[in-house]
């Protein structure tokens, strides 16, 4: 018997726990934040993230109509929201597209290593609410690690101004418990490139040695010192205090106090609103430790100091491009896993962890409105790049064009996509990730699927969906539930 052929089945997000919670409780959550007449509520871009998620993947909001040119079989593909916050489908597509683009068109065929840098709890809140501070901290981290590779090359007799390291950094905003935990996943090439363009020759790759535990401790010590010095200069930390103490400087608290409260509670893994709200957060404590603190080794190529931690024990050989793509998919993944979100019999939501914590905790329990509060804190600031390039892999580097992987290295006869764009088609991604051949009809396996029409008119959508016995009306959005006021019972 021939093996079954994998076929594409359009997703139905309305059947998931996440969609049900947002549709049922979004208006109630937003109304609870608007009880205070002086409050400004959540920023508009956060509210748009929720409202745009609800039509994502719902056929009743519009779809593409594809048809086979041989057997005339048709397939409907719904539109997506293309948001960056918590939508699992759009995050999965972006994850696969980013990984495929970097492996095939950006990262050269050389060994790579991942450096994961976590920052102290107060700095997670400050960077999550400030685009400029995030860029500043990332620059410090990237340059410090790059200096490690450059210094090793210089000890081998190479001129410092002739070598360049290269990196791609993924800025993750979330932790395993849906908490706000902004940290940096830096994928560095394991070595440097020697610039020989003045000689009319291509750059030469100089492989570096794997870092030792001592190297890791020295790098995280430099990162912590430089970040603390920068925070003092910018006014986040007191200048003459030892250990470092926060000044209370918080621009977000002045412009969007409810959102600041939501993010601060998420960083500390507390609840900001509702019946189980914690103490109102106006100022986050220091938590940076003393500058005299020595780095502690917490594992192989893993060290921590002053609340900063660095893990650099994941290395990928040059020829294992499949492992590199898997690593990038992991670092570029979305914040929410639908498989780990369940609803119990009491109506509470249970989010389990992939690995238990050191204290034995295997998951968290949240009320529906509390889940929405956690999701709101994870929405990134608008116009902030979550993937950043550095060194010889930066777009402005004159070396980048000469070190990019070639179609020959990928085993291709020619270019499949222009190098000027990272965009991959939906059908091509399905083939790469799920081995689904969307170029041919899933029914007859002979014909080619072609776009027939883009359906956006309500009457046409309803007629087609009713003919196919599918839901012609989108799932309803529940209105806000009024909060019951306390009553004085009179005998």
Short mmCIF file of C-alpha atoms in Angstrom, two decimals, residues 113-383:
data_model
loop_
_atom_site.label_atom_id
_atom_site.label_comp_id
_atom_site.label_asym_id
_atom_site.label_seq_id
_atom_site.Cartn_x
_atom_site.Cartn_y
_atom_site.Cartn_z
CA UNK A 113 27.46 29.69 18.42
CA UNK A 114 24.48 31.00 20.34
CA UNK A 115 25.07 33.46 23.20
CA UNK A 116 21.98 33.98 25.37
CA UNK A 117 22.12 37.03 27.63
CA UNK A 118 19.50 37.59 30.34
CA UNK A 119 19.32 40.87 32.24
CA UNK A 120 18.17 41.81 35.78
CA UNK A 121 14.46 42.09 36.47
CA UNK A 122 14.30 45.93 36.54
CA UNK A 123 16.16 46.15 33.25
CA UNK A 124 13.65 43.77 31.64
CA UNK A 125 10.91 46.27 32.39
CA UNK A 126 12.92 49.32 31.31
CA UNK A 127 14.04 47.81 28.00
CA UNK A 128 10.59 46.39 27.23
CA UNK A 129 9.10 49.88 27.46
CA UNK A 130 11.90 51.81 25.70
CA UNK A 131 13.05 51.28 22.12
CA UNK A 132 16.16 53.40 22.62
CA UNK A 133 17.25 51.60 25.78
CA UNK A 134 16.75 48.21 24.12
CA UNK A 135 18.98 49.29 21.23
CA UNK A 136 21.61 50.63 23.63
CA UNK A 137 21.75 47.46 25.73
CA UNK A 138 21.85 45.28 22.61
CA UNK A 139 24.74 47.31 21.22
CA UNK A 140 26.71 46.80 24.44
CA UNK A 141 26.06 43.05 24.41
CA UNK A 142 26.86 42.62 20.72
CA UNK A 143 30.06 44.67 20.82
CA UNK A 144 31.34 42.96 23.98
CA UNK A 145 30.92 39.48 22.51
CA UNK A 146 32.34 40.63 19.16
CA UNK A 147 35.40 42.02 20.98
CA UNK A 148 36.01 38.56 22.42
CA UNK A 149 36.30 37.08 18.92
CA UNK A 150 38.35 40.00 17.61
CA UNK A 151 40.77 39.87 20.55
CA UNK A 152 41.39 36.17 19.95
CA UNK A 153 42.15 36.89 16.30
CA UNK A 154 44.52 39.72 17.25
CA UNK A 155 46.53 37.37 19.48
CA UNK A 156 47.23 35.33 16.33
CA UNK A 157 48.93 38.29 14.66
CA UNK A 158 46.00 39.78 12.70
CA UNK A 159 45.46 43.54 12.55
CA UNK A 160 42.47 44.61 14.64
CA UNK A 161 41.09 46.99 12.02
CA UNK A 162 41.12 44.25 9.37
CA UNK A 163 38.83 41.71 11.10
CA UNK A 164 35.13 41.75 11.77
CA UNK A 165 32.79 39.48 13.73
CA UNK A 166 29.20 38.87 12.66
CA UNK A 167 25.95 38.23 14.50
CA UNK A 168 22.18 38.00 14.26
CA UNK A 169 20.30 38.83 17.47
CA UNK A 170 16.75 37.81 18.35
CA UNK A 171 15.10 39.92 21.05
CA UNK A 172 12.68 37.72 22.98
CA UNK A 173 10.16 39.43 25.24
CA UNK A 174 8.64 36.41 26.97
CA UNK A 175 9.50 33.73 29.49
CA UNK A 176 8.21 30.18 29.89
CA UNK A 177 5.34 31.32 32.15
CA UNK A 178 4.01 34.05 29.81
CA UNK A 179 5.87 36.63 31.87
CA UNK A 180 7.61 39.68 30.44
CA UNK A 181 11.26 38.63 30.25
CA UNK A 182 13.16 40.58 27.62
CA UNK A 183 16.46 38.85 26.81
CA UNK A 184 18.81 38.50 23.87
CA UNK A 185 19.61 35.42 21.74
CA UNK A 186 22.76 36.26 19.75
CA UNK A 187 23.85 33.85 17.00
CA UNK A 188 27.53 34.64 16.31
CA UNK A 189 29.76 33.16 13.66
CA UNK A 190 32.47 31.25 15.53
CA UNK A 191 35.38 33.40 14.39
CA UNK A 192 36.04 36.54 12.33
CA UNK A 193 36.39 37.53 8.70
CA UNK A 194 39.65 39.07 7.50
CA UNK A 195 38.97 41.98 5.13
CA UNK A 196 41.11 41.65 1.98
CA UNK A 197 39.09 43.88 -0.34
CA UNK A 198 41.99 46.33 -0.65
CA UNK A 199 43.95 43.47 -2.25
CA UNK A 200 41.11 42.63 -4.62
CA UNK A 201 40.42 39.30 -2.87
CA UNK A 202 37.42 37.91 -1.03
CA UNK A 203 37.36 37.99 2.80
CA UNK A 204 38.95 35.04 4.55
CA UNK A 205 37.29 33.32 7.48
CA UNK A 206 39.48 32.80 10.56
CA UNK A 207 37.91 30.17 12.79
CA UNK A 208 37.95 30.88 16.51
CA UNK A 209 38.40 28.61 19.49
CA UNK A 210 35.36 27.66 21.60
CA UNK A 211 35.12 29.93 24.67
CA UNK A 212 36.16 28.54 28.03
CA UNK A 213 34.31 29.03 31.29
CA UNK A 214 36.82 31.74 32.15
CA UNK A 215 36.07 33.53 28.89
CA UNK A 216 32.33 33.39 29.58
CA UNK A 217 32.81 34.84 33.07
CA UNK A 218 34.95 37.67 31.71
CA UNK A 219 32.43 38.52 28.97
CA UNK A 220 29.43 38.68 31.30
CA UNK A 221 31.44 40.76 33.77
CA UNK A 222 32.21 43.31 31.05
CA UNK A 223 28.59 43.37 29.89
CA UNK A 224 27.28 44.00 33.40
CA UNK A 225 29.79 46.79 34.12
CA UNK A 226 29.08 48.56 30.84
CA UNK A 227 25.29 48.29 31.16
CA UNK A 228 25.29 49.53 34.78
CA UNK A 229 27.51 52.46 33.80
CA UNK A 230 25.15 53.32 30.94
CA UNK A 231 22.06 53.10 33.17
CA UNK A 232 23.66 55.53 35.61
CA UNK A 233 24.43 57.95 32.80
CA UNK A 234 20.85 57.75 31.48
CA UNK A 235 19.31 58.33 34.91
CA UNK A 236 17.88 54.87 35.64
CA UNK A 237 20.34 54.19 38.49
CA UNK A 238 21.76 56.45 41.19
CA UNK A 239 25.25 57.67 40.29
CA UNK A 240 26.90 57.51 43.70
CA UNK A 241 25.18 54.51 45.27
CA UNK A 242 26.80 51.11 45.89
CA UNK A 243 25.16 48.71 45.22
CA UNK A 244 23.22 50.29 42.34
CA UNK A 245 19.82 51.70 43.32
CA UNK A 246 16.99 52.65 40.97
CA UNK A 247 16.11 56.34 40.78
CA UNK A 248 12.42 55.79 39.97
CA UNK A 249 12.80 57.21 36.47
CA UNK A 250 9.97 55.69 34.43
CA UNK A 251 8.67 57.56 31.34
CA UNK A 252 6.05 54.90 30.62
CA UNK A 253 4.43 55.38 34.03
CA UNK A 254 3.74 59.02 33.18
CA UNK A 255 2.31 58.41 29.69
CA UNK A 256 0.52 55.05 30.09
CA UNK A 257 0.19 54.18 33.80
CA UNK A 258 -2.11 51.15 33.27
CA UNK A 259 0.22 49.63 30.70
CA UNK A 260 3.24 50.34 32.92
CA UNK A 261 1.49 48.58 35.77
CA UNK A 262 0.66 45.63 33.53
CA UNK A 263 4.26 45.28 32.31
CA UNK A 264 5.79 45.73 35.76
CA UNK A 265 3.49 43.07 37.23
CA UNK A 266 4.33 40.72 34.36
CA UNK A 267 8.06 41.11 34.96
CA UNK A 268 7.58 40.28 38.64
CA UNK A 269 5.07 37.53 37.81
CA UNK A 270 2.25 39.26 39.61
CA UNK A 271 -1.31 40.22 38.70
CA UNK A 272 -1.89 43.92 38.15
CA UNK A 273 -5.70 44.10 38.02
CA UNK A 274 -8.76 42.23 39.17
CA UNK A 275 -9.72 40.52 42.36
CA UNK A 276 -6.23 39.09 42.93
CA UNK A 277 -4.31 42.21 42.07
CA UNK A 278 -1.00 42.66 43.84
CA UNK A 279 0.45 45.81 45.28
CA UNK A 280 0.46 48.75 42.89
CA UNK A 281 3.92 49.01 41.33
CA UNK A 282 5.24 52.55 41.12
CA UNK A 283 8.95 51.82 41.36
CA UNK A 284 10.89 48.65 40.65
CA UNK A 285 13.72 47.73 43.04
CA UNK A 286 17.39 47.63 42.09
CA UNK A 287 18.34 43.95 41.92
CA UNK A 288 21.71 44.58 40.26
CA UNK A 289 23.91 43.48 43.14
CA UNK A 290 27.29 44.95 44.03
CA UNK A 291 29.92 45.91 41.49
CA UNK A 292 32.41 43.95 43.55
CA UNK A 293 30.50 40.74 42.97
CA UNK A 294 32.47 38.06 41.12
CA UNK A 295 30.88 36.02 38.30
CA UNK A 296 29.59 32.60 39.30
CA UNK A 297 29.73 29.62 36.96
CA UNK A 298 26.30 27.98 36.84
CA UNK A 299 27.01 25.34 34.19
CA UNK A 300 29.18 24.56 31.16
CA UNK A 301 29.94 27.91 29.45
CA UNK A 302 27.31 29.56 31.65
CA UNK A 303 27.91 32.33 34.19
CA UNK A 304 25.96 34.99 36.07
CA UNK A 305 26.81 38.24 37.86
CA UNK A 306 24.88 41.33 39.07
CA UNK A 307 21.61 39.77 37.88
CA UNK A 308 23.02 39.23 34.35
CA UNK A 309 23.48 35.71 33.00
CA UNK A 310 25.20 34.35 29.90
CA UNK A 311 24.81 30.92 28.31
CA UNK A 312 27.01 30.04 25.33
CA UNK A 313 27.17 26.24 25.24
CA UNK A 314 25.18 25.75 22.02
CA UNK A 315 27.43 25.46 18.96
CA UNK A 316 26.53 24.42 15.41
CA UNK A 317 29.13 22.99 12.96
CA UNK A 318 29.44 24.63 9.58
CA UNK A 319 27.90 21.74 7.62
CA UNK A 320 24.85 21.20 9.88
CA UNK A 321 22.57 23.78 8.31
CA UNK A 322 19.55 21.77 9.43
CA UNK A 323 20.58 22.19 13.07
CA UNK A 324 21.18 25.90 12.49
CA UNK A 325 17.68 26.30 11.09
CA UNK A 326 16.19 24.43 14.05
CA UNK A 327 18.10 26.69 16.44
CA UNK A 328 16.86 29.83 14.72
CA UNK A 329 13.30 28.55 14.73
CA UNK A 330 13.57 28.06 18.47
CA UNK A 331 14.92 31.56 19.07
CA UNK A 332 12.36 33.15 16.72
CA UNK A 333 9.34 31.25 18.07
CA UNK A 334 6.16 32.89 19.32
CA UNK A 335 5.24 33.64 22.91
CA UNK A 336 2.23 31.32 23.26
CA UNK A 337 1.98 27.58 22.68
CA UNK A 338 -1.59 26.41 22.06
CA UNK A 339 -0.67 22.84 23.02
CA UNK A 340 0.34 23.92 26.53
CA UNK A 341 -2.75 26.08 27.21
CA UNK A 342 -5.72 24.18 28.62
CA UNK A 343 -8.93 25.06 30.43
CA UNK A 344 -9.85 23.15 33.58
CA UNK A 345 -13.30 22.26 34.86
CA UNK A 346 -13.47 25.42 37.00
CA UNK A 347 -12.95 27.76 34.05
CA UNK A 348 -9.36 28.59 34.99
CA UNK A 349 -6.56 28.37 32.43
CA UNK A 350 -3.55 26.12 33.01
CA UNK A 351 -0.34 26.86 31.10
CA UNK A 352 2.21 24.06 31.51
CA UNK A 353 5.98 24.38 31.06
CA UNK A 354 8.12 22.33 28.72
CA UNK A 355 10.59 21.74 31.58
CA UNK A 356 9.79 21.92 35.33
CA UNK A 357 11.40 24.70 37.33
CA UNK A 358 14.07 23.95 39.90
CA UNK A 359 11.46 24.20 42.69
CA UNK A 360 9.25 21.60 41.00
CA UNK A 361 6.72 24.02 39.44
CA UNK A 362 5.27 22.56 36.26
CA UNK A 363 2.86 25.31 35.22
CA UNK A 364 0.75 28.30 36.20
CA UNK A 365 -2.98 28.82 36.72
CA UNK A 366 -4.64 32.00 35.49
CA UNK A 367 -8.14 33.42 35.32
CA UNK A 368 -9.24 34.42 31.79
CA UNK A 369 -8.83 38.14 32.41
CA UNK A 370 -5.43 37.51 33.98
CA UNK A 371 -4.32 35.73 30.80
CA UNK A 372 -5.32 38.77 28.73
CA UNK A 373 -3.29 40.96 31.07
CA UNK A 374 -0.23 38.76 30.52
CA UNK A 375 -0.71 38.80 26.74
CA UNK A 376 -0.98 42.59 26.69
CA UNK A 377 2.43 42.92 28.34
CA UNK A 378 4.04 40.72 25.67
CA UNK A 379 3.03 42.92 22.71
CA UNK A 380 6.21 44.56 21.35
CA UNK A 381 6.47 48.28 20.81
CA UNK A 382 5.54 49.38 17.28
CA UNK A 383 8.33 49.90 14.74
#
